[in-house]
Structures are given as C-alpha cells and as structure tokens.
JSON list of C-alpha atoms and ligand atoms in Angstrom, two decimals:
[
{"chain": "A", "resi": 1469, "resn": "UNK", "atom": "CA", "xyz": [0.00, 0.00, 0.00]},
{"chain": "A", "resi": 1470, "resn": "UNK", "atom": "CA", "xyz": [1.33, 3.78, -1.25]},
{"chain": "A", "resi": 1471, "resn": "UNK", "atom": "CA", "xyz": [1.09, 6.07, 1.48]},
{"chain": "A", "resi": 1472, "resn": "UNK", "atom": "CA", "xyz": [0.12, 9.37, 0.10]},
{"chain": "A", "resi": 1473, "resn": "UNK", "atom": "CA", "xyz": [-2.01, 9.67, -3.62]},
{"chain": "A", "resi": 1474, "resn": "UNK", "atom": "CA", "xyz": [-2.45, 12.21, -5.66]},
{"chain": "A", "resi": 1475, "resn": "UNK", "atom": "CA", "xyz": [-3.96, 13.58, -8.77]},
{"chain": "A", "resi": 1476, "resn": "UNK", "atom": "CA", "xyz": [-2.01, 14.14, -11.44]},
{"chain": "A", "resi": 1477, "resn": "UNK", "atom": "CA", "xyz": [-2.67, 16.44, -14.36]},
{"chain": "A", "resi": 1478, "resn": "UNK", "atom": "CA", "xyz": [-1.30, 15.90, -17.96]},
{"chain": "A", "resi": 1479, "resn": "UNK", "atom": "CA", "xyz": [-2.28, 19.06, -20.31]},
{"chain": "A", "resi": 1480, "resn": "UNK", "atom": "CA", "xyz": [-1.08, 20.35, -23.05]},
{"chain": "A", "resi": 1481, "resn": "UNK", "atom": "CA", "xyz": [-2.49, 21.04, -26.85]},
{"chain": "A", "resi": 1482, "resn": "UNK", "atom": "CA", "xyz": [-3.16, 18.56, -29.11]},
{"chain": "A", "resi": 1483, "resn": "UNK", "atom": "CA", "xyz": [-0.82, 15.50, -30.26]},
{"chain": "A", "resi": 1484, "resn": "UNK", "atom": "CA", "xyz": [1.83, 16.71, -28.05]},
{"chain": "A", "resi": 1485, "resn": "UNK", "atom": "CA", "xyz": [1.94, 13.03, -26.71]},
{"chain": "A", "resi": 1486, "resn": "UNK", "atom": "CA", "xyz": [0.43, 13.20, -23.57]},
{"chain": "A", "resi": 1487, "resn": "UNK", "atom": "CA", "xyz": [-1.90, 9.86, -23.93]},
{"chain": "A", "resi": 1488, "resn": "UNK", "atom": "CA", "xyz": [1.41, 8.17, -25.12]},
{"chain": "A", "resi": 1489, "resn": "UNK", "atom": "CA", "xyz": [3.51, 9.32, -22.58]},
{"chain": "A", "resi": 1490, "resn": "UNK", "atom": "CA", "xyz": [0.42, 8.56, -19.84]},
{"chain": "A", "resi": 1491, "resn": "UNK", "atom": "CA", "xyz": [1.03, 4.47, -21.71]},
{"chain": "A", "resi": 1492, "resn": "UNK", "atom": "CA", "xyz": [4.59, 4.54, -21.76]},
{"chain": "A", "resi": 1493, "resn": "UNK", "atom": "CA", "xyz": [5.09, 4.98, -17.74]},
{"chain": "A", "resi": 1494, "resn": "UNK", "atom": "CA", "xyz": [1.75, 3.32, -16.68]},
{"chain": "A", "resi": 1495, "resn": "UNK", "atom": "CA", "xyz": [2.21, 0.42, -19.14]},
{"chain": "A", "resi": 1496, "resn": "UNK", "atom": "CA", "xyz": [5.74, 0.53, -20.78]},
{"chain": "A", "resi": 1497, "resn": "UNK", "atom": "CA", "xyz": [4.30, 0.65, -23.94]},
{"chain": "A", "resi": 1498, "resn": "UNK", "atom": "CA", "xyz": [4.26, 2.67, -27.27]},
{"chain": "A", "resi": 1499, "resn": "UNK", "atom": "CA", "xyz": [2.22, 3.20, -30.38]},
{"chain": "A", "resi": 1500, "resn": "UNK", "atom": "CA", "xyz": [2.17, 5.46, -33.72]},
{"chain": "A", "resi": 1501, "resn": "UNK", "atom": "CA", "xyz": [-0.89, 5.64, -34.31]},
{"chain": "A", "resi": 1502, "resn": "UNK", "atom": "CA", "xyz": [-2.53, 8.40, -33.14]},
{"chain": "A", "resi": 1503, "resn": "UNK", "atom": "CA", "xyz": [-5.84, 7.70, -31.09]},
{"chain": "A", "resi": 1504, "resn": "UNK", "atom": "CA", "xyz": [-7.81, 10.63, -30.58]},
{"chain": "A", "resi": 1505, "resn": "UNK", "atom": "CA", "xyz": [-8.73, 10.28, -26.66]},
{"chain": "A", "resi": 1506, "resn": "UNK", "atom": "CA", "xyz": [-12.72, 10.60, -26.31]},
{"chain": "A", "resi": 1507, "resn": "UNK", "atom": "CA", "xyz": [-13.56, 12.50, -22.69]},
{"chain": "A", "resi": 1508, "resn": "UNK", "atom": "CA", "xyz": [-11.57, 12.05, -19.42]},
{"chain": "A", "resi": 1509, "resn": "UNK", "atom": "CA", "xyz": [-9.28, 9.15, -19.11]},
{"chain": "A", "resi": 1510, "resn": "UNK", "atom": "CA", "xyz": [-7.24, 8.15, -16.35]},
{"chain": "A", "resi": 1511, "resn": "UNK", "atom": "CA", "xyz": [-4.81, 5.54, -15.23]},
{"chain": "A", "resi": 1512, "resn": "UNK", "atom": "CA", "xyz": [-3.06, 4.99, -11.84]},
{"chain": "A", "resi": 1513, "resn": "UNK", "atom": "CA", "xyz": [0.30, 3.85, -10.81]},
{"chain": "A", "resi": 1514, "resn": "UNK", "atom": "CA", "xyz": [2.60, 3.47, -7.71]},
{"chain": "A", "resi": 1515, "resn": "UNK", "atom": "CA", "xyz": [5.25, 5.16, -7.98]},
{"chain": "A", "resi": 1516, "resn": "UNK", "atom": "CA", "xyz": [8.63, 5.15, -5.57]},
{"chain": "A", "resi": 1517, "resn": "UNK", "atom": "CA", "xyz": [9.87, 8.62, -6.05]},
{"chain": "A", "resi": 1518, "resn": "UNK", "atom": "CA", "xyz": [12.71, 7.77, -3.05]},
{"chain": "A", "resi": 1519, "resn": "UNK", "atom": "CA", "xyz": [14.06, 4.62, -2.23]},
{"chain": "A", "resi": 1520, "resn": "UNK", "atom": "CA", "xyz": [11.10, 2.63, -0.29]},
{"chain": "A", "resi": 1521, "resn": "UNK", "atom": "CA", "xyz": [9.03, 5.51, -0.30]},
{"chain": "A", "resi": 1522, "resn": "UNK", "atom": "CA", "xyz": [5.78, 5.01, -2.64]},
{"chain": "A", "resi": 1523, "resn": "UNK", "atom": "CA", "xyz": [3.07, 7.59, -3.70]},
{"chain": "A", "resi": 1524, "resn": "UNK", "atom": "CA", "xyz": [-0.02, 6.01, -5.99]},
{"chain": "A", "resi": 1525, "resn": "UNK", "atom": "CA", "xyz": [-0.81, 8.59, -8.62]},
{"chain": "A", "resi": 1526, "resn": "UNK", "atom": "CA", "xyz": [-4.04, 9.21, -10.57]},
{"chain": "A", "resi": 1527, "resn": "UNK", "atom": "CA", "xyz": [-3.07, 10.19, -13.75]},
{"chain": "A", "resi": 1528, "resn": "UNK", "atom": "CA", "xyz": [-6.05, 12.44, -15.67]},
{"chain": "A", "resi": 1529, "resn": "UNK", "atom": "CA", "xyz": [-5.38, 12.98, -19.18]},
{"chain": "A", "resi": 1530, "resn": "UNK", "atom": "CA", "xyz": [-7.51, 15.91, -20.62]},
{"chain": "A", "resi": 1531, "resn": "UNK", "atom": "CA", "xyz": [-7.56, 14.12, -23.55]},
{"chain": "A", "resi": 1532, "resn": "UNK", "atom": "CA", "xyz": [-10.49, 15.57, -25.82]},
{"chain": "A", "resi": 1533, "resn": "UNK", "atom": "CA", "xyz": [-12.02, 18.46, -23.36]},
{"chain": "A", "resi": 1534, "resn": "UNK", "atom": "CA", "xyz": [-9.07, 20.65, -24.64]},
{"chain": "A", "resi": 1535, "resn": "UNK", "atom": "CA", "xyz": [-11.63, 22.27, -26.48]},
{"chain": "A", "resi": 1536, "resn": "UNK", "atom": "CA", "xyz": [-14.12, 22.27, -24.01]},
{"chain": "A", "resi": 1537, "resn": "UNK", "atom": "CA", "xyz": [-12.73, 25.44, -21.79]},
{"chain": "A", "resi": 1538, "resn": "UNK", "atom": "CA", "xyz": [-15.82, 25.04, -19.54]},
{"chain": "A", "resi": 1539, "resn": "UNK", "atom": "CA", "xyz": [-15.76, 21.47, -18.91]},
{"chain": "A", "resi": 1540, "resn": "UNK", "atom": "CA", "xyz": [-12.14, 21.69, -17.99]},
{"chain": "A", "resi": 1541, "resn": "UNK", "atom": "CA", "xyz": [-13.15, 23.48, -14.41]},
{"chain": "A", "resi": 1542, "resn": "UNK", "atom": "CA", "xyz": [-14.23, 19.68, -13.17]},
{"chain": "A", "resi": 1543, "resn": "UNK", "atom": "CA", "xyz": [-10.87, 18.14, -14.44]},
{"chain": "A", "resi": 1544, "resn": "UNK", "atom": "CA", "xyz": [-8.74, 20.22, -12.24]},
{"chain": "A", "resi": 1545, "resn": "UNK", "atom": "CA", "xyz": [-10.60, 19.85, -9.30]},
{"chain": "A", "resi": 1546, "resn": "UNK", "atom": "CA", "xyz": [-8.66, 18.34, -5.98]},
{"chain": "A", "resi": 1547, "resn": "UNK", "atom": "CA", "xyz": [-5.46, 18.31, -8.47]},
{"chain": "A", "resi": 1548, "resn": "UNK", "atom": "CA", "xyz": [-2.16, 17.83, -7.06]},
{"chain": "A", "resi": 1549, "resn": "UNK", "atom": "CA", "xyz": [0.11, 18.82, -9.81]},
{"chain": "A", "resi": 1550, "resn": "UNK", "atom": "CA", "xyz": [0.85, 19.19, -13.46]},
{"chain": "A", "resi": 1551, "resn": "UNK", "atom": "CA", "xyz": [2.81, 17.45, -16.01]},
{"chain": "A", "resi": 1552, "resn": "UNK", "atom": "CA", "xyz": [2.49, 20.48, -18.95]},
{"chain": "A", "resi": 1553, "resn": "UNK", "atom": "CA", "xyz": [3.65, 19.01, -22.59]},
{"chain": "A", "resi": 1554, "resn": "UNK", "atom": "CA", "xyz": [4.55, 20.89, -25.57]},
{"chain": "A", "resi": 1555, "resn": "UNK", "atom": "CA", "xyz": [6.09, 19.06, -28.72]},
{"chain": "A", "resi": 1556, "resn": "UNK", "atom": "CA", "xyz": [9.48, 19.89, -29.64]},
{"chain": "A", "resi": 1557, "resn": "UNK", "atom": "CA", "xyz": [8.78, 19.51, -33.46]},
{"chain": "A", "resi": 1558, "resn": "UNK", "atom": "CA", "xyz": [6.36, 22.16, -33.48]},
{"chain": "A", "resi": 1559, "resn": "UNK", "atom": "CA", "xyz": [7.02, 25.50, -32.28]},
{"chain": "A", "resi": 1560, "resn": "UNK", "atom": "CA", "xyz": [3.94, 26.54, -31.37]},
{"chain": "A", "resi": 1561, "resn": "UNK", "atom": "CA", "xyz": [2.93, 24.36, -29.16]},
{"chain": "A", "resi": 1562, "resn": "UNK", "atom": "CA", "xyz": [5.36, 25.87, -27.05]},
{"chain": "A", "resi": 1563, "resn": "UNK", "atom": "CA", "xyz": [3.38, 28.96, -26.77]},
{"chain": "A", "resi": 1564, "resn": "UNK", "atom": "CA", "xyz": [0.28, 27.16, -26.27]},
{"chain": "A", "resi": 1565, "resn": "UNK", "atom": "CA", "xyz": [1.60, 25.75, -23.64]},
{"chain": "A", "resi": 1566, "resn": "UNK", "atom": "CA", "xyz": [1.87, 28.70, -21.94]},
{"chain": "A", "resi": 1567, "resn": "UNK", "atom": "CA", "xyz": [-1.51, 29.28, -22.04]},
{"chain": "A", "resi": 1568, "resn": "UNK", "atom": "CA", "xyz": [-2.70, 25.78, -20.83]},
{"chain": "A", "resi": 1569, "resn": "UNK", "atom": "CA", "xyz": [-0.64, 27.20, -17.77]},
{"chain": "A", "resi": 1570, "resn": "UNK", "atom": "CA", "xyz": [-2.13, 30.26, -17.50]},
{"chain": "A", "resi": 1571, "resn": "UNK", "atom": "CA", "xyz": [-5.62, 28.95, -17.81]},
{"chain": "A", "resi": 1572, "resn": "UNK", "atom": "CA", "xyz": [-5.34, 26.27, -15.27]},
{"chain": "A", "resi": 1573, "resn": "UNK", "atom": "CA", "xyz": [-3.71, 28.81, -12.67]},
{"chain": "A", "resi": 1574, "resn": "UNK", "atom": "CA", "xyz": [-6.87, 31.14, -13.65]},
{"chain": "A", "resi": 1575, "resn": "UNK", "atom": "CA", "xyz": [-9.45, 28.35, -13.19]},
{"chain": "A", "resi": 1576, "resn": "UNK", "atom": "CA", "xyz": [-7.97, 26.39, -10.22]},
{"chain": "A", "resi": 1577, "resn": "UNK", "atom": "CA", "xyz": [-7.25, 29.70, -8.46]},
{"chain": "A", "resi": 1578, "resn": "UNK", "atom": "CA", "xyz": [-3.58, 28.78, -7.05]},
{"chain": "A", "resi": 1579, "resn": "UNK", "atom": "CA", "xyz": [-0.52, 27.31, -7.94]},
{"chain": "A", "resi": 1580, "resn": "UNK", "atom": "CA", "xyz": [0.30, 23.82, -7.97]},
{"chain": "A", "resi": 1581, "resn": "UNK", "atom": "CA", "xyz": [3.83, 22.26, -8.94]},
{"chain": "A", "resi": 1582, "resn": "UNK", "atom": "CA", "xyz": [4.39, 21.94, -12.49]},
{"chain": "A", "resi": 1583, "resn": "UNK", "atom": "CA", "xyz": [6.78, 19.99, -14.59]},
{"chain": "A", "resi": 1584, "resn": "UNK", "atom": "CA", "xyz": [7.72, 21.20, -18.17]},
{"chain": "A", "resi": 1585, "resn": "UNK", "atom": "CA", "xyz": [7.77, 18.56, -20.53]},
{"chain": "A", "resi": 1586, "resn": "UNK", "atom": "CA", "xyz": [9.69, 19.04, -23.72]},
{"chain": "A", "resi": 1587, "resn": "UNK", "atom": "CA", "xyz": [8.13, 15.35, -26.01]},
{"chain": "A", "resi": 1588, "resn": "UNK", "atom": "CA", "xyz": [9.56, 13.94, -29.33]},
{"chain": "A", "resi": 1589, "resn": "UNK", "atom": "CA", "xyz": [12.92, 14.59, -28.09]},
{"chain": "A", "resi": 1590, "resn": "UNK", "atom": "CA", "xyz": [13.53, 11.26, -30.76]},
{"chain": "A", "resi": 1591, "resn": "UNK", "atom": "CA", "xyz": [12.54, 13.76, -33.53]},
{"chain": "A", "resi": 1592, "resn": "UNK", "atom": "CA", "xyz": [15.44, 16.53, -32.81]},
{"chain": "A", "resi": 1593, "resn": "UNK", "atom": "CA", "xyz": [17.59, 14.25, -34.21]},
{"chain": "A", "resi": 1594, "resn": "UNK", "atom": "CA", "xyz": [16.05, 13.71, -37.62]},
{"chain": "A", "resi": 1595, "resn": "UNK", "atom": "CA", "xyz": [14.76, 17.21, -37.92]},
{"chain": "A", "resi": 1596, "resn": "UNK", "atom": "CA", "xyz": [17.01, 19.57, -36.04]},
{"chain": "A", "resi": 1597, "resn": "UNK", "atom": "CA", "xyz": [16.09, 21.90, -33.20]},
{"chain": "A", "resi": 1598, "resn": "UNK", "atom": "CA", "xyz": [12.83, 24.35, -33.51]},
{"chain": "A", "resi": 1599, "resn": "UNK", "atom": "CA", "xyz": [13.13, 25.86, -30.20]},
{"chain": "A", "resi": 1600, "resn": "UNK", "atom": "CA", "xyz": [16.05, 27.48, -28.22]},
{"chain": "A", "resi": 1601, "resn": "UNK", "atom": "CA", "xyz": [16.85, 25.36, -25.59]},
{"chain": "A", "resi": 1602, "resn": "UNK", "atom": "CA", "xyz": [17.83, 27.95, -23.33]},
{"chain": "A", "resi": 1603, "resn": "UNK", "atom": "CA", "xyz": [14.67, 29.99, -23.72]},
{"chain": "A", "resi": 1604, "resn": "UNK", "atom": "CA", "xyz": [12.83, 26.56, -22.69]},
{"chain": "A", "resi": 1605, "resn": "UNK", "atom": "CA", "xyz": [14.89, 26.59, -19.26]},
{"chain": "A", "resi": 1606, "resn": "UNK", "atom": "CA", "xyz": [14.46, 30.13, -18.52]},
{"chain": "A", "resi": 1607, "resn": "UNK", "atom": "CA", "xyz": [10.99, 30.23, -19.18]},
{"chain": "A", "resi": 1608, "resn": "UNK", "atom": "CA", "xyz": [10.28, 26.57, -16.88]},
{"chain": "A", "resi": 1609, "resn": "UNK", "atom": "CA", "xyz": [12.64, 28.85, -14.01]},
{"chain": "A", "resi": 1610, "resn": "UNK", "atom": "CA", "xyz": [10.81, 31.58, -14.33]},
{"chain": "A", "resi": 1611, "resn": "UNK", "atom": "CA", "xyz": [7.74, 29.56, -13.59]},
{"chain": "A", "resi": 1612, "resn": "UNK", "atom": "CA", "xyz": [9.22, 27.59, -10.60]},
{"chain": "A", "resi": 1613, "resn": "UNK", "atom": "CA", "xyz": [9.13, 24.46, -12.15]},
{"chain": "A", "resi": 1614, "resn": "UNK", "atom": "CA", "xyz": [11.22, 21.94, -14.03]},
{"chain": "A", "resi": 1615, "resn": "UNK", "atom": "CA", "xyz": [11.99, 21.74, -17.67]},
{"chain": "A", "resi": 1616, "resn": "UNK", "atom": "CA", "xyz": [12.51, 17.62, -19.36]},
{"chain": "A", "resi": 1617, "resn": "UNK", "atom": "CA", "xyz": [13.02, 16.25, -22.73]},
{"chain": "A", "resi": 1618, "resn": "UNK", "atom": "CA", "xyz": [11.21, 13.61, -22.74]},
{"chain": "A", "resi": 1619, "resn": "UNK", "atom": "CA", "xyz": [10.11, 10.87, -25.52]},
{"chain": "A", "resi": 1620, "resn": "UNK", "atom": "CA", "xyz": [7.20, 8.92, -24.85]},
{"chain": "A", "resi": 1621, "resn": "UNK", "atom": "CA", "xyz": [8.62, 6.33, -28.07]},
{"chain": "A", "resi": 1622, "resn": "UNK", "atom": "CA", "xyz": [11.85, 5.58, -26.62]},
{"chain": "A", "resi": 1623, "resn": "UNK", "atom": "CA", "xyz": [10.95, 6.38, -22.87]},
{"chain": "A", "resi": 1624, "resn": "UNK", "atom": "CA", "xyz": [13.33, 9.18, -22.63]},
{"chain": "A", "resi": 1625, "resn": "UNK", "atom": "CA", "xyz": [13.15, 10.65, -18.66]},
{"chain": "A", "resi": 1626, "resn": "UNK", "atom": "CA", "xyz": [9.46, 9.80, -18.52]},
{"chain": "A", "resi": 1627, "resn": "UNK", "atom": "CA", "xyz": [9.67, 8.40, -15.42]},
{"chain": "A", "resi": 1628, "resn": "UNK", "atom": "CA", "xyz": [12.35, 10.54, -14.75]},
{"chain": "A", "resi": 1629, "resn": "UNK", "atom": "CA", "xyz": [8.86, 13.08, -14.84]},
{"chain": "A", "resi": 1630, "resn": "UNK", "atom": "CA", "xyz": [6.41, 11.47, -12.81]},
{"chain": "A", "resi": 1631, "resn": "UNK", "atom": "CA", "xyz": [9.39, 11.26, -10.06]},
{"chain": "A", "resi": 1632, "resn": "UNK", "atom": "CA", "xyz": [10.06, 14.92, -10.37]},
{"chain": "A", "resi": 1633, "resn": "UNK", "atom": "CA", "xyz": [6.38, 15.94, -10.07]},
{"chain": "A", "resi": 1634, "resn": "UNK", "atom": "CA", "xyz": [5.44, 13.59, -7.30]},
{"chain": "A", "resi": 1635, "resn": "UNK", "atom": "CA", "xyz": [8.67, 14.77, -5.08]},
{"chain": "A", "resi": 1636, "resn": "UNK", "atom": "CA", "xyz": [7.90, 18.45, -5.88]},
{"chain": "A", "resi": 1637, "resn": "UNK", "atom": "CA", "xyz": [4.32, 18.19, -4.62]},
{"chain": "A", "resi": 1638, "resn": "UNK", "atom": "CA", "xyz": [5.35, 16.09, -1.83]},
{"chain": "A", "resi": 1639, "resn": "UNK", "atom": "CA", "xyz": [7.89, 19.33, -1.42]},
{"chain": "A", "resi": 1640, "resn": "UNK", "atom": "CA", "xyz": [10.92, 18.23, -1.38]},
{"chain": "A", "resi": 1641, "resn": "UNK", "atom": "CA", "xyz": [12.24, 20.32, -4.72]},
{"chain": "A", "resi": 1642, "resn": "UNK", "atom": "CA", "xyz": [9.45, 23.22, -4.91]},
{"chain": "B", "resi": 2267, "resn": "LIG", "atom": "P1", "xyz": [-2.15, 13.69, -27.24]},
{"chain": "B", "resi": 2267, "resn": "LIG", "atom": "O1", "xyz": [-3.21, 14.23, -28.15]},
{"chain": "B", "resi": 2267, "resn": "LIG", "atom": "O2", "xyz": [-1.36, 14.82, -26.62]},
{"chain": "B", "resi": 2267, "resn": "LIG", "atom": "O3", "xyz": [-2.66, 12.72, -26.23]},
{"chain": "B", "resi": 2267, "resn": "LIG", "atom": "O4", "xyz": [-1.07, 12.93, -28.16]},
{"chain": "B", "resi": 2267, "resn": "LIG", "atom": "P2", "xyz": [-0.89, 11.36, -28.41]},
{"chain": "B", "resi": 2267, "resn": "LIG", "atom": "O5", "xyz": [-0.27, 10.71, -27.25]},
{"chain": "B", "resi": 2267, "resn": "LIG", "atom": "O6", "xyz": [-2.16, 10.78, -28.90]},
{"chain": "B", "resi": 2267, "resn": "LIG", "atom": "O7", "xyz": [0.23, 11.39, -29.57]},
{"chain": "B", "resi": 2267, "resn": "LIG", "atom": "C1", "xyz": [0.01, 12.08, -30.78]},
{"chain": "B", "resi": 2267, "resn": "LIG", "atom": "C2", "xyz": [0.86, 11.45, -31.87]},
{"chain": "B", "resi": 2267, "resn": "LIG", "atom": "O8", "xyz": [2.24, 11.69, -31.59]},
{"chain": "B", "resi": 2267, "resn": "LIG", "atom": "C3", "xyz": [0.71, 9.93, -31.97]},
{"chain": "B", "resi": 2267, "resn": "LIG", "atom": "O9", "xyz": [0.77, 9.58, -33.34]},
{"chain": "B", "resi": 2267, "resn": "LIG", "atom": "C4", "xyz": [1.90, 9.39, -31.23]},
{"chain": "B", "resi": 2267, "resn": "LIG", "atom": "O10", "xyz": [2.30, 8.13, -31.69]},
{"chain": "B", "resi": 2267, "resn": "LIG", "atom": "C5", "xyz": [2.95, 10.46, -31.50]},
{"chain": "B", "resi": 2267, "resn": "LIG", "atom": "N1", "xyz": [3.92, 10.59, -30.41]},
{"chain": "B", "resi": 2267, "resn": "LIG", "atom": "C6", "xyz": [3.65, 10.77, -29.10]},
{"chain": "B", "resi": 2267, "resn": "LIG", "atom": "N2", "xyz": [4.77, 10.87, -28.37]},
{"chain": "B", "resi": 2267, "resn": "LIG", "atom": "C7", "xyz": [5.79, 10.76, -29.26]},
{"chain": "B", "resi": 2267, "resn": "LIG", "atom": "C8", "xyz": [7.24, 10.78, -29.13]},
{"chain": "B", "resi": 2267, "resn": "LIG", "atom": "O11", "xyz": [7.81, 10.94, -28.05]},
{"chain": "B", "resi": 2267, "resn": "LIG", "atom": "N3", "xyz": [7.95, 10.65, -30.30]},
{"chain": "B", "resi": 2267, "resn": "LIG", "atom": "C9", "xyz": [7.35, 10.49, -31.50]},
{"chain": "B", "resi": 2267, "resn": "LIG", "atom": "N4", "xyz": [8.15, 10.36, -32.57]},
{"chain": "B", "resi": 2267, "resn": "LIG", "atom": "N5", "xyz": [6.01, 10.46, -31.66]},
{"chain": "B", "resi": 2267, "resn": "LIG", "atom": "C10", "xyz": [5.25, 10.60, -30.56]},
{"chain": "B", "resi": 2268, "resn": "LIG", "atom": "MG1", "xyz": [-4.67, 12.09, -25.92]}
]
C-alpha cells in the first residue's frame, strides 16, 4: 500500500503526446498511431519517487475536453500537480503551452507544482532543433518548475517526470 495519492494532471495542446507518454510509464508501452482520446481518461500507478518511499498517482489525461474550456473546471478539481507538454517539433505548441498554464492557474485559483515537458525529443535528431533550448529553461525557471526532454517512443526521462512531479508536490524540490 502507497502512502500518500495524488492527482495528477497531464495538459497540453493537441498530439503533443500526452496519452502516449500517460502508456509509456503506466504500461511501458508505445504506439504510432494516433488515437484521438474521447472524454476524461485516467490511469493509476505506484510510484517510488525515493528509495522505499511510494506515492499512488491518478493520472487524468484531458484528452479531448481541450476544447471544451468550460468542462475543464471539473478536471482540475482536488489536483495535485501538473505534467504540462509541448512538442518539440512544433514550435507553437510551445506557446500554447503557456496558455494551458495560465488557464489552469486562472481556473484552479492557485498554484500547484508543475513539470515542463519538452516530447519527441527522438525527432530533434532527424529534424534539427525548432526551439532554443535555453529559452525553454528560462521560461520553466521563471515559472518555478522543471523543464525535461522527454520521448514517450523511446521512454526518454518519462519516469524521470512522474518522479520529479510527485517529489515536488510532496515538497521536497518546490
Ligand atoms: P495527445 O493528443 O497529446 O494525447 O497525443 P498522443 O499521445 O495521442 O500522440 C500524438 C501522436 O504523436 C501519436 O501519433 C503518437 O504516436 C505520436 N507521439 C507521441 N509521443 C511521441 C514521441 O515521443 N515521439 C514520437 N516520434 N512520436 C510521438
Ligand atoms: Mg490524448
């Protein structure tokens, strides 16, 4: 038995990853195919973010209420903290990111730890670099949190992620 649990946010616009990155740490697994998630979904998972020290975490992924501003209000409720995913391919989902932030601050009405999560880290290679990496680390300081590359296909620091976040609220790091 996990002694604390928590709720765990994933958010972030669309096709960022954050189903597949939810499936690569809860079940280890990955897949290309892109499958649109249809309301609220979540998944949980004991985690030991110290050395025999376990936390189980409810992972919510928004999944298709993105577009549903109002709906969202429900989702956050009794949150914990945040895992906030851009994709590193596309540029703008950097700055859309920024505004999944700033909405959840808005509707929640506090802060709650946050992690930064830089996905498709596997794509930098074939494509090159969109995004200045240093901007990325400013901007995750400047917002007290965290910044990772992750890759939910290769499993690049995603655990590494749900660690961070689950330490941070348990306030060790924030
Ligand atoms: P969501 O809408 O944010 O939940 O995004 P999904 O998890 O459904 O992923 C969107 C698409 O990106 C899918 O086709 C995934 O296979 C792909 N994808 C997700 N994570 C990665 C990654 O780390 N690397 C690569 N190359 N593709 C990814
Ligand atoms: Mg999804």
């Amino acid at each position: 038995m996990a002694e604390y649990a928590f709720k765990i946010l994933v958010i972030g616009p669309a096709a960022v990853g954050k189903s597949s990155l939810i499936r690569r740490f809860v079940n280890n697994e990955f897949s290309l195919q892109y499958q649109f998630t249809i309301g609220v979904d979540f998944m949980t998972k004991i985690v030991e973010y110290e050395p025999n020290q376990t936390a189980r975490l409810a992972i919510w992924d928004i999944g298709g209420q993105d577009r549903f501003k109002m709906l969202r209000r429900n989702f956050y409720d009794g949150a914990h903290g945040a895992l906030v995913v851009f994709d590193l391919s596309r540029a703008q989902t950097f700055s859309q990111m920024k505004k999944w932030i700033f909405d959840m601050y808005q509707i929640m009405q506090k802060e709650v730890p946050i992690v930064i999560l830089g996905n498709k880290f596997d794509l930098i290679s074939e494509i090159g670099e969109v995004l200045d990496r240093n901007e990325l680390h400013q901007y995750a300081e400047k917002e007290n949190s965290f910044y990772f590359e992750t890759s939910a296909k290769t499993g690049n620091n995603v655990e590494k992620a749900f660690i961070e976040i689950t330490q941070r609220i348990m306030g060790k790091n924030f």
